[in-house]
């Protein structure tokens, strides 16, 4: 055993490429090292490093295509997690929706449990054209409702997309605003109104 | 001289603030206003980076006899032999036989402060980062001094020892590790070309050129915080925004991620401490 290790070390020194191939790193080792490398602080506990099945699969397939059966199963599970509003009302107040979309606060170790979470939508999306400081990781949502109307299927689809973005795109980069408890039902309705209310500046 | 520099800095900060009001026009013309403003700002500050003050303090600290053992850090081996500072930062992280570990510069610095000077590790890393606008911590000043001595050196993070290769491979997996309530990984923001958060450009750290620029320009003087920030800080603050817990200073994960970035950046030229928004 010792001889074999020495042999590998010797061949490493002389043959770099062969050596790199011989070093393998297991997922478990990576997870163990991550857990030893972080400490809990404020609301950010170490269980945030416990990956869900979805997080695990989307990490594993980050640079390669997700096999179709796995993709379909992740999307089905995500869609199954969606809780639609009990009162059947999808649209709240677009003005507050704009505030939620602007705020990037919440759930960081520099926050506390009293921090009101934002959606930080503008970090990744154009929404109201008046806001020039927007990111481009997600698509533009300008005229979202004007282009689609606000029929029942559109309302349900948009609600599900925001509740759990993985419902329609297994490894979407967008947070699960409803499923992960980032926004409240009322905040979700307000963001829905920002996107879909005919009176919202987004649909002018 | 100090007063001059400070008033020059505030004048420039004002210029930068004014520059931002031009964003709307610049956007309409299809230019990238943030990058333009930062480049202009950086150019204006070329010969007056406030990090120079931190570098000077770091140099004095490096040479001063300190700690229970009353020793300077001049016997510290940061990879090129005891006492060799020039060019050493550009070749870290690397494997060190005396600890049988891969270490980045900041971990090695802590190691030297403990072994040579006799400080207690928990005391040294208790408060690694200064508050906004406060005087740099000893770790920040010492890091600024050592990285400055690598300015212009070619980034050459080694991959010859098995532990160096393992560190890179773990770092790569950690880069793609999605977790936390937002499901983010490093790759969420840093694996695609041309992406922005708000108006902030995000480097694709899997590509050679952006990886080189990122590795070469940290540590940096962060104008918005009035402080020199190190690579360990950069990672810690990324994880804060990823909604992860607190990345420990000098932890194995931090070293592995720096190795991943450094190897991707190999061939670039160090240009740190840089100046950033």
Coordinates of C-alpha atoms in Angstrom, one line a residue:
Chain A
X1 CA 0.0 0.0 0.0
X2 CA 2.7 2.4 1.0
X3 CA 4.7 1.3 -2.0
X4 CA 1.8 2.1 -4.3
X5 CA 1.4 5.6 -2.9
X6 CA 5.1 6.3 -3.4
X7 CA 4.8 5.0 -6.9
X8 CA 1.9 7.3 -7.7
X9 CA 3.8 10.3 -6.2
X10 CA 6.8 9.5 -8.3
X11 CA 4.8 9.2 -11.5
X12 CA 3.0 12.5 -10.6
X13 CA 6.2 14.4 -10.4
X14 CA 7.2 13.2 -13.8
X15 CA 3.8 13.1 -15.6
X16 CA 1.5 15.9 -14.6
X17 CA -1.5 15.0 -16.7
X18 CA -1.5 11.4 -15.6
X19 CA -1.4 12.6 -12.0
X20 CA -4.3 14.9 -12.3
X21 CA -6.4 12.0 -13.6
X22 CA -5.5 10.0 -10.6
X23 CA -6.6 12.4 -7.9
X24 CA -10.3 12.0 -7.4
X25 CA -12.5 14.0 -5.1
X26 CA -15.8 12.6 -3.8
X27 CA -19.0 14.7 -3.3
X28 CA -19.0 13.6 0.3
X29 CA -15.5 14.9 0.9
X30 CA -16.5 18.3 -0.6
X31 CA -19.6 18.5 1.6
X32 CA -17.7 17.6 4.7
X33 CA -15.1 20.2 4.0
X34 CA -17.8 22.8 3.3
X35 CA -19.4 22.1 6.6
X36 CA -16.1 22.5 8.5
X37 CA -15.4 25.7 6.6
X38 CA -18.5 27.7 7.6
X39 CA -19.8 28.8 11.0
X40 CA -23.4 29.8 11.8
X41 CA -24.1 33.5 12.1
X42 CA -27.3 35.2 13.0
X43 CA -30.1 33.6 11.0
X44 CA -27.7 31.7 8.6
X45 CA -27.3 28.3 10.2
X46 CA -25.1 25.4 9.0
X47 CA -28.2 23.5 7.7
X48 CA -28.1 25.8 4.7
X49 CA -25.3 23.5 3.5
X50 CA -27.6 20.5 3.5
X51 CA -28.6 20.2 -0.1
X52 CA -32.1 19.2 -1.3
X53 CA -32.4 16.6 -4.0
X54 CA -32.9 19.5 -6.5
X55 CA -29.8 21.4 -5.3
X56 CA -27.8 18.2 -5.5
X57 CA -28.9 17.4 -9.0
X58 CA -28.5 20.9 -10.3
X59 CA -25.0 21.1 -8.9
X60 CA -24.0 17.8 -10.4
X61 CA -25.4 18.8 -13.8
X62 CA -24.3 22.4 -13.8
X63 CA -22.0 22.0 -16.8
X64 CA -23.8 19.1 -18.6
X65 CA -27.3 18.5 -19.8
X66 CA -29.8 17.1 -17.3
X67 CA -31.1 13.7 -18.3
X68 CA -34.7 14.1 -19.5
X69 CA -36.3 11.7 -16.9
X70 CA -34.5 13.6 -14.0
X71 CA -35.5 17.0 -15.4
X72 CA -39.1 15.9 -15.7
X73 CA -39.2 14.5 -12.2
X74 CA -37.6 17.6 -10.7
X75 CA -40.1 19.8 -12.5
X76 CA -43.1 17.6 -11.4
X77 CA -42.0 17.7 -7.8
X78 CA -41.5 21.5 -7.9
X79 CA -44.9 22.1 -9.5
X80 CA -46.5 19.9 -6.8
X81 CA -45.0 22.2 -4.1
X82 CA -47.0 25.2 -5.3
X83 CA -49.7 26.5 -3.0
X84 CA -52.1 28.7 -4.9
X85 CA -53.9 31.5 -3.0
X86 CA -56.8 30.1 -1.0
X87 CA -59.1 33.1 -1.8
X88 CA -58.4 32.7 -5.5
X89 CA -57.2 36.3 -5.7
X90 CA -53.8 36.6 -7.4
X91 CA -53.3 40.4 -7.7
X92 CA -52.5 42.7 -4.8
X93 CA -51.1 46.2 -4.9
X94 CA -48.6 46.9 -7.7
X95 CA -47.1 49.9 -5.8
X96 CA -46.0 47.6 -3.0
X97 CA -44.9 45.0 -5.6
X98 CA -42.5 47.6 -6.9
X99 CA -41.0 48.1 -3.4
X100 CA -40.7 44.3 -3.0
X101 CA -39.0 44.1 -6.4
X102 CA -36.5 46.9 -5.5
X103 CA -35.5 45.5 -2.1
X104 CA -32.6 43.1 -1.9
X105 CA -32.7 42.7 1.8
X106 CA -33.2 39.5 3.9
X107 CA -31.9 36.1 4.8
X108 CA -28.2 37.2 4.9
X109 CA -26.0 36.6 7.9
X110 CA -25.9 40.4 8.3
X111 CA -29.7 40.4 8.7
X112 CA -31.8 39.3 11.6
X113 CA -35.2 37.5 11.9
X114 CA -37.0 40.9 11.9
X115 CA -35.7 42.0 8.5
X116 CA -38.5 42.2 6.0
X117 CA -37.3 40.2 3.0
X118 CA -37.3 41.7 -0.5
X119 CA -37.6 39.9 -3.8
X120 CA -34.6 41.7 -5.4
X121 CA -36.2 41.2 -8.8
X122 CA -34.4 44.1 -10.4
X123 CA -31.0 42.4 -9.6
X124 CA -31.7 40.1 -12.5
X125 CA -34.7 41.5 -14.5
X126 CA -35.8 44.6 -16.3
X127 CA -39.3 45.3 -15.0
X128 CA -40.5 49.0 -15.0
X129 CA -38.6 50.7 -17.8
X130 CA -38.2 53.8 -15.5
X131 CA -35.7 51.8 -13.4
X132 CA -32.4 51.9 -15.3
X133 CA -30.4 49.9 -12.8
X134 CA -31.4 46.4 -13.6
X135 CA -29.6 43.1 -14.2
X136 CA -29.8 40.7 -17.1
X137 CA -29.5 37.2 -15.6
X138 CA -33.3 36.7 -16.2
X139 CA -35.4 37.9 -19.1
X140 CA -37.0 41.4 -19.3
X141 CA -40.4 41.6 -17.7
X142 CA -41.3 44.9 -19.2
X143 CA -44.9 44.7 -20.5
X144 CA -45.3 41.3 -19.0
X145 CA -49.1 41.5 -18.6
X146 CA -49.7 43.6 -21.7
X147 CA -48.1 40.9 -23.8
X148 CA -49.9 38.0 -22.1
X149 CA -53.1 39.3 -20.6
X150 CA -54.3 38.1 -17.2
X151 CA -56.4 35.1 -17.9
X152 CA -56.6 32.3 -15.3
X153 CA -53.9 30.1 -16.9
X154 CA -51.5 33.1 -17.1
X155 CA -52.2 34.0 -13.5
X156 CA -51.6 30.4 -12.3
X157 CA -48.5 30.0 -14.5
X158 CA -46.9 33.2 -13.2
X159 CA -47.8 32.4 -9.6
X160 CA -46.2 28.9 -9.9
X161 CA -43.1 30.4 -11.6
X162 CA -42.5 32.8 -8.7
X163 CA -43.5 30.2 -6.0
X164 CA -41.1 27.6 -7.4
X165 CA -39.3 28.5 -10.5
X166 CA -38.1 24.9 -11.0
X167 CA -41.7 24.0 -11.9
X168 CA -41.0 24.8 -15.6
X169 CA -37.2 24.8 -15.8
X170 CA -35.7 22.2 -13.5
X171 CA -32.4 24.0 -12.8
X172 CA -33.6 27.6 -13.0
X173 CA -31.3 30.1 -11.2
X174 CA -34.3 32.0 -9.7
X175 CA -35.0 31.6 -6.0
X176 CA -38.1 29.7 -4.9
X177 CA -39.9 32.8 -3.5
X178 CA -42.9 30.9 -2.2
X179 CA -41.5 27.5 -1.6
X180 CA -38.5 28.7 0.3
X181 CA -40.5 31.2 2.4
X182 CA -38.7 34.2 1.0
X183 CA -41.8 36.3 0.4
X184 CA -45.2 36.2 2.1
X185 CA -48.4 35.4 0.2
X186 CA -49.3 39.1 0.4
X187 CA -45.9 40.1 -1.1
X188 CA -46.3 37.6 -3.8
X189 CA -49.7 39.0 -4.8
X190 CA -48.2 42.5 -4.9
X191 CA -45.4 41.4 -7.2
X192 CA -48.0 39.6 -9.3
X193 CA -49.9 42.9 -9.6
X194 CA -46.7 44.7 -10.6
X195 CA -46.4 42.2 -13.5
X196 CA -50.0 41.7 -14.4
X197 CA -52.3 44.5 -13.3
X198 CA -53.3 46.6 -16.3
X199 CA -52.8 49.7 -14.1
X200 CA -49.2 48.8 -13.3
X201 CA -46.6 51.0 -15.0
X202 CA -45.0 47.8 -16.3
X203 CA -48.0 47.4 -18.7
X204 CA -48.1 50.9 -20.1
Chain B
X1 CA 1.1 64.7 2.0
X2 CA -1.5 62.7 3.8
X3 CA -4.0 65.6 3.9
X4 CA -3.4 66.2 0.2
X5 CA -4.1 62.7 -0.7
X6 CA -7.3 62.6 1.3
X7 CA -8.7 65.8 -0.2
X8 CA -7.8 64.5 -3.6
X9 CA -9.6 61.3 -2.9
X10 CA -12.8 63.1 -1.8
X11 CA -12.6 65.3 -4.9
X12 CA -12.5 62.2 -7.0
X13 CA -15.3 60.5 -5.1
X14 CA -17.4 63.6 -5.9
X15 CA -16.4 63.4 -9.6
X16 CA -17.4 59.7 -9.6
X17 CA -20.7 60.5 -7.9
X18 CA -21.5 63.1 -10.5
X19 CA -20.5 60.7 -13.2
X20 CA -23.2 58.4 -12.1
X21 CA -25.9 60.9 -13.0
X22 CA -24.8 60.4 -16.6
X23 CA -25.9 56.8 -16.5
X24 CA -29.3 57.4 -18.2
X25 CA -27.7 59.2 -21.2
X26 CA -24.9 56.6 -21.5
X27 CA -27.4 53.8 -21.4
X28 CA -29.5 55.4 -24.2
X29 CA -26.3 55.6 -26.3
X30 CA -25.7 51.9 -25.6
X31 CA -22.4 52.4 -23.7
X32 CA -21.6 50.7 -20.5
X33 CA -21.7 53.6 -18.0
X34 CA -20.5 51.7 -14.9
X35 CA -17.4 50.2 -16.5
X36 CA -16.6 53.5 -18.1
X37 CA -17.0 55.5 -14.9
X38 CA -14.9 52.9 -13.0
X39 CA -12.2 52.9 -15.6
X40 CA -12.0 56.7 -15.6
X41 CA -12.0 56.7 -11.8
X42 CA -9.3 54.1 -11.7
X43 CA -7.2 56.0 -14.2
X44 CA -7.5 59.2 -12.1
X45 CA -6.4 57.4 -9.0
X46 CA -3.5 55.6 -10.6
X47 CA -0.8 57.5 -8.8
X48 CA -2.8 58.0 -5.6
X49 CA -4.3 54.6 -4.6
X50 CA -5.1 55.0 -0.8
X51 CA -4.0 51.4 -0.5
X52 CA -0.4 52.7 -0.6
X53 CA -0.8 53.9 3.0
X54 CA -1.9 50.4 4.0
X55 CA 1.0 48.8 2.1
X56 CA 3.5 51.1 3.9
X57 CA 2.0 50.2 7.2
X58 CA 2.1 46.5 6.3
X59 CA 5.8 46.7 5.4
X60 CA 6.6 48.2 8.7
X61 CA 4.6 45.6 10.5
X62 CA 6.3 42.8 8.5
X63 CA 9.7 44.0 9.6
X64 CA 8.8 44.8 13.2
X65 CA 9.7 42.4 16.0
X66 CA 6.3 41.5 17.5
X67 CA 4.5 38.9 19.6
X68 CA 5.4 36.7 22.5
X69 CA 8.5 35.5 20.6
X70 CA 9.5 39.0 19.7
X71 CA 10.3 38.1 16.1
X72 CA 9.7 39.8 12.8
X73 CA 8.0 38.0 9.8
X74 CA 11.1 38.3 7.8
X75 CA 11.9 34.6 8.3
X76 CA 8.4 33.6 7.0
X77 CA 8.5 31.3 4.1
X78 CA 5.6 32.1 1.8
X79 CA 6.7 29.7 -0.9
X80 CA 9.9 31.0 -2.4
X81 CA 12.1 30.5 0.7
X82 CA 12.4 32.2 4.1
X83 CA 12.3 36.0 3.8
X84 CA 11.5 36.1 0.0
X85 CA 8.5 38.3 -0.6
X86 CA 8.9 39.5 -4.2
X87 CA 6.7 37.6 -6.6
X88 CA 5.5 35.0 -3.9
X89 CA 1.9 36.0 -3.8
X90 CA 1.5 35.3 -7.5
X91 CA 2.3 31.6 -6.8
X92 CA -0.2 31.0 -4.1
X93 CA -2.1 28.9 -3.0
X94 CA 0.5 26.1 -3.0
X95 CA 1.5 23.0 -1.0
X96 CA 3.8 23.6 2.0
X97 CA 5.8 20.5 3.2
X98 CA 6.1 21.8 6.8
X99 CA 2.4 21.8 7.3
X100 CA 1.6 19.1 4.7
X101 CA -1.2 21.4 3.5
X102 CA -2.1 23.7 0.6
X103 CA -2.3 27.2 1.9
X104 CA -3.3 30.6 0.3
X105 CA -1.3 33.7 1.3
X106 CA -3.6 34.7 4.2
X107 CA -3.6 31.2 5.8
X108 CA 0.2 31.1 5.4
X109 CA 0.5 34.6 7.1
X110 CA -1.5 33.4 10.0
X111 CA 0.7 30.3 10.2
X112 CA 3.8 32.5 10.4
X113 CA 2.3 34.8 13.0
X114 CA 1.6 31.7 15.1
X115 CA 4.8 29.8 14.6
X116 CA 7.4 32.6 14.3
X117 CA 5.9 35.3 16.5
X118 CA 4.0 33.1 19.0
X119 CA 0.6 34.7 18.6
X120 CA -2.5 32.6 19.3
X121 CA -4.3 31.5 16.2
X122 CA -7.7 32.4 17.6
X123 CA -6.6 35.9 18.5
X124 CA -5.0 36.5 15.1
X125 CA -8.1 35.5 13.1
X126 CA -10.7 36.9 15.6
X127 CA -11.4 40.1 13.6
X128 CA -9.7 39.7 10.2
X129 CA -11.6 42.5 8.4
X130 CA -11.7 46.2 9.3
X131 CA -15.0 48.1 9.5
X132 CA -16.0 50.5 6.8
X133 CA -13.7 53.5 6.8
X134 CA -11.7 52.1 9.8
X135 CA -7.9 51.5 9.9
X136 CA -6.9 48.3 8.2
X137 CA -6.4 45.3 10.4
X138 CA -2.9 43.9 10.8
X139 CA -3.8 41.0 8.5
X140 CA -5.1 43.4 5.8
X141 CA -2.0 45.6 6.0
X142 CA 0.4 42.7 5.9
X143 CA -1.5 41.2 3.0
X144 CA -1.5 44.5 1.1
X145 CA 2.3 44.8 1.5
X146 CA 3.0 41.2 0.3
X147 CA 0.7 41.4 -2.7
X148 CA 2.1 44.7 -3.7
X149 CA 5.5 43.0 -3.9
X150 CA 4.1 40.8 -6.6
X151 CA 2.8 43.6 -8.9
X152 CA 3.7 42.7 -12.4
X153 CA 4.5 39.1 -11.6
X154 CA 3.0 36.3 -13.6
X155 CA 0.2 34.3 -11.9
X156 CA 1.6 30.8 -11.5
X157 CA -0.5 28.8 -9.1
X158 CA 1.0 25.3 -9.0
X159 CA -0.7 22.0 -9.8
X160 CA 2.2 19.6 -9.3
X161 CA 1.5 18.2 -5.8
X162 CA -1.4 15.8 -5.4
X163 CA -2.8 18.0 -2.7
X164 CA -2.7 21.0 -5.0
X165 CA -4.6 19.0 -7.7
X166 CA -7.2 17.8 -5.1
X167 CA -7.6 21.4 -3.8
X168 CA -8.4 22.6 -7.4
X169 CA -10.8 19.7 -8.0
X170 CA -12.7 20.4 -4.7
X171 CA -12.7 24.1 -5.5
X172 CA -14.3 23.4 -8.8
X173 CA -17.1 21.3 -7.2
X174 CA -17.6 24.0 -4.5
X175 CA -17.9 26.6 -7.3
X176 CA -20.9 24.7 -8.6
X177 CA -22.4 23.7 -5.2
X178 CA -25.9 25.1 -5.0
X179 CA -27.3 25.5 -1.5
X180 CA -29.0 27.8 1.0
X181 CA -32.6 29.2 0.8
X182 CA -31.9 30.9 -2.5
X183 CA -30.3 27.8 -4.2
X184 CA -27.3 29.9 -5.3
X185 CA -23.8 28.7 -6.1
X186 CA -20.8 30.8 -7.2
X187 CA -21.7 29.7 -10.7
X188 CA -25.1 31.4 -10.5
X189 CA -23.4 34.7 -11.1
X190 CA -19.9 33.8 -12.3
X191 CA -20.2 31.1 -15.1
X192 CA -21.8 33.0 -18.0
X193 CA -20.4 35.8 -20.1
X194 CA -22.0 39.3 -20.1
X195 CA -24.1 39.0 -17.0
X196 CA -24.9 41.8 -14.6
X197 CA -26.5 42.2 -11.1
X198 CA -28.2 45.6 -11.4
X199 CA -25.5 47.6 -13.3
X200 CA -22.6 45.6 -11.8
X201 CA -20.8 43.4 -14.4
X202 CA -20.1 39.8 -13.2
X203 CA -16.9 38.2 -14.4
X204 CA -17.2 34.7 -15.8
X205 CA -14.6 33.1 -13.6
X206 CA -14.5 29.8 -15.6
X207 CA -12.8 31.8 -18.5
X208 CA -9.2 32.7 -18.6
X209 CA -9.3 36.5 -19.2
X210 CA -12.0 37.4 -16.6
X211 CA -10.4 34.9 -14.1
X212 CA -7.0 36.6 -14.6
X213 CA -8.5 40.1 -14.1
X214 CA -10.2 39.0 -10.9
X215 CA -7.2 37.2 -9.4
X216 CA -4.8 40.0 -10.4
X217 CA -6.9 42.7 -8.8
X218 CA -7.6 41.3 -5.3
X219 CA -6.8 42.5 -2.7
X220 CA -8.1 45.9 -3.6
X221 CA -8.9 49.3 -2.1
X222 CA -12.8 49.4 -2.1
X223 CA -13.7 53.1 -2.5
X224 CA -17.3 52.5 -1.4
X225 CA -16.1 51.1 1.9
X226 CA -12.9 53.1 2.3
X227 CA -10.9 50.0 3.0
X228 CA -8.5 47.5 1.6
X229 CA -10.3 44.2 1.1
X230 CA -8.5 40.9 0.7
X231 CA -9.3 37.7 -1.3
X232 CA -10.6 36.0 1.9
X233 CA -13.0 39.0 2.4
X234 CA -14.1 38.8 -1.3
X235 CA -15.2 35.2 -0.9
X236 CA -16.8 35.8 2.5
X237 CA -18.9 38.6 1.2
X238 CA -19.9 36.6 -1.9
X239 CA -21.2 33.9 0.4
X240 CA -23.1 36.4 2.5
X241 CA -25.0 37.4 -0.6
X242 CA -25.4 33.8 -1.5
X243 CA -27.3 33.5 1.8
X244 CA -24.7 30.9 3.0
X245 CA -23.4 30.9 6.6
X246 CA -20.2 32.7 7.5
X247 CA -17.1 31.5 5.6
X248 CA -14.3 31.0 8.2
X249 CA -11.1 32.9 7.6
X250 CA -8.5 30.6 6.1
X251 CA -10.9 27.6 5.9
X252 CA -10.2 24.7 3.6
X253 CA -13.1 25.7 1.4
X254 CA -11.7 29.3 1.0
X255 CA -8.3 27.9 0.0
X256 CA -9.9 25.4 -2.5
X257 CA -11.9 28.2 -4.1
X258 CA -8.9 30.5 -4.4
X259 CA -6.9 27.6 -5.9
X260 CA -9.7 27.0 -8.5
X261 CA -9.7 30.7 -9.4
X262 CA -5.9 31.0 -9.3
X263 CA -5.3 28.1 -11.6
X264 CA -7.9 29.4 -14.0
X265 CA -6.0 32.8 -13.9
X266 CA -2.6 31.4 -14.5
X267 CA -0.6 33.4 -17.0
X268 CA -2.1 36.7 -16.0
X269 CA -0.1 39.5 -14.4
X270 CA -0.7 40.6 -10.8
X271 CA -1.8 44.2 -10.4
X272 CA -2.8 44.5 -6.7
X273 CA -3.8 46.2 -4.5
X274 CA -6.1 47.5 -7.2
X275 CA -8.7 50.2 -6.7
X276 CA -12.4 49.3 -7.1
X277 CA -15.7 51.0 -6.8

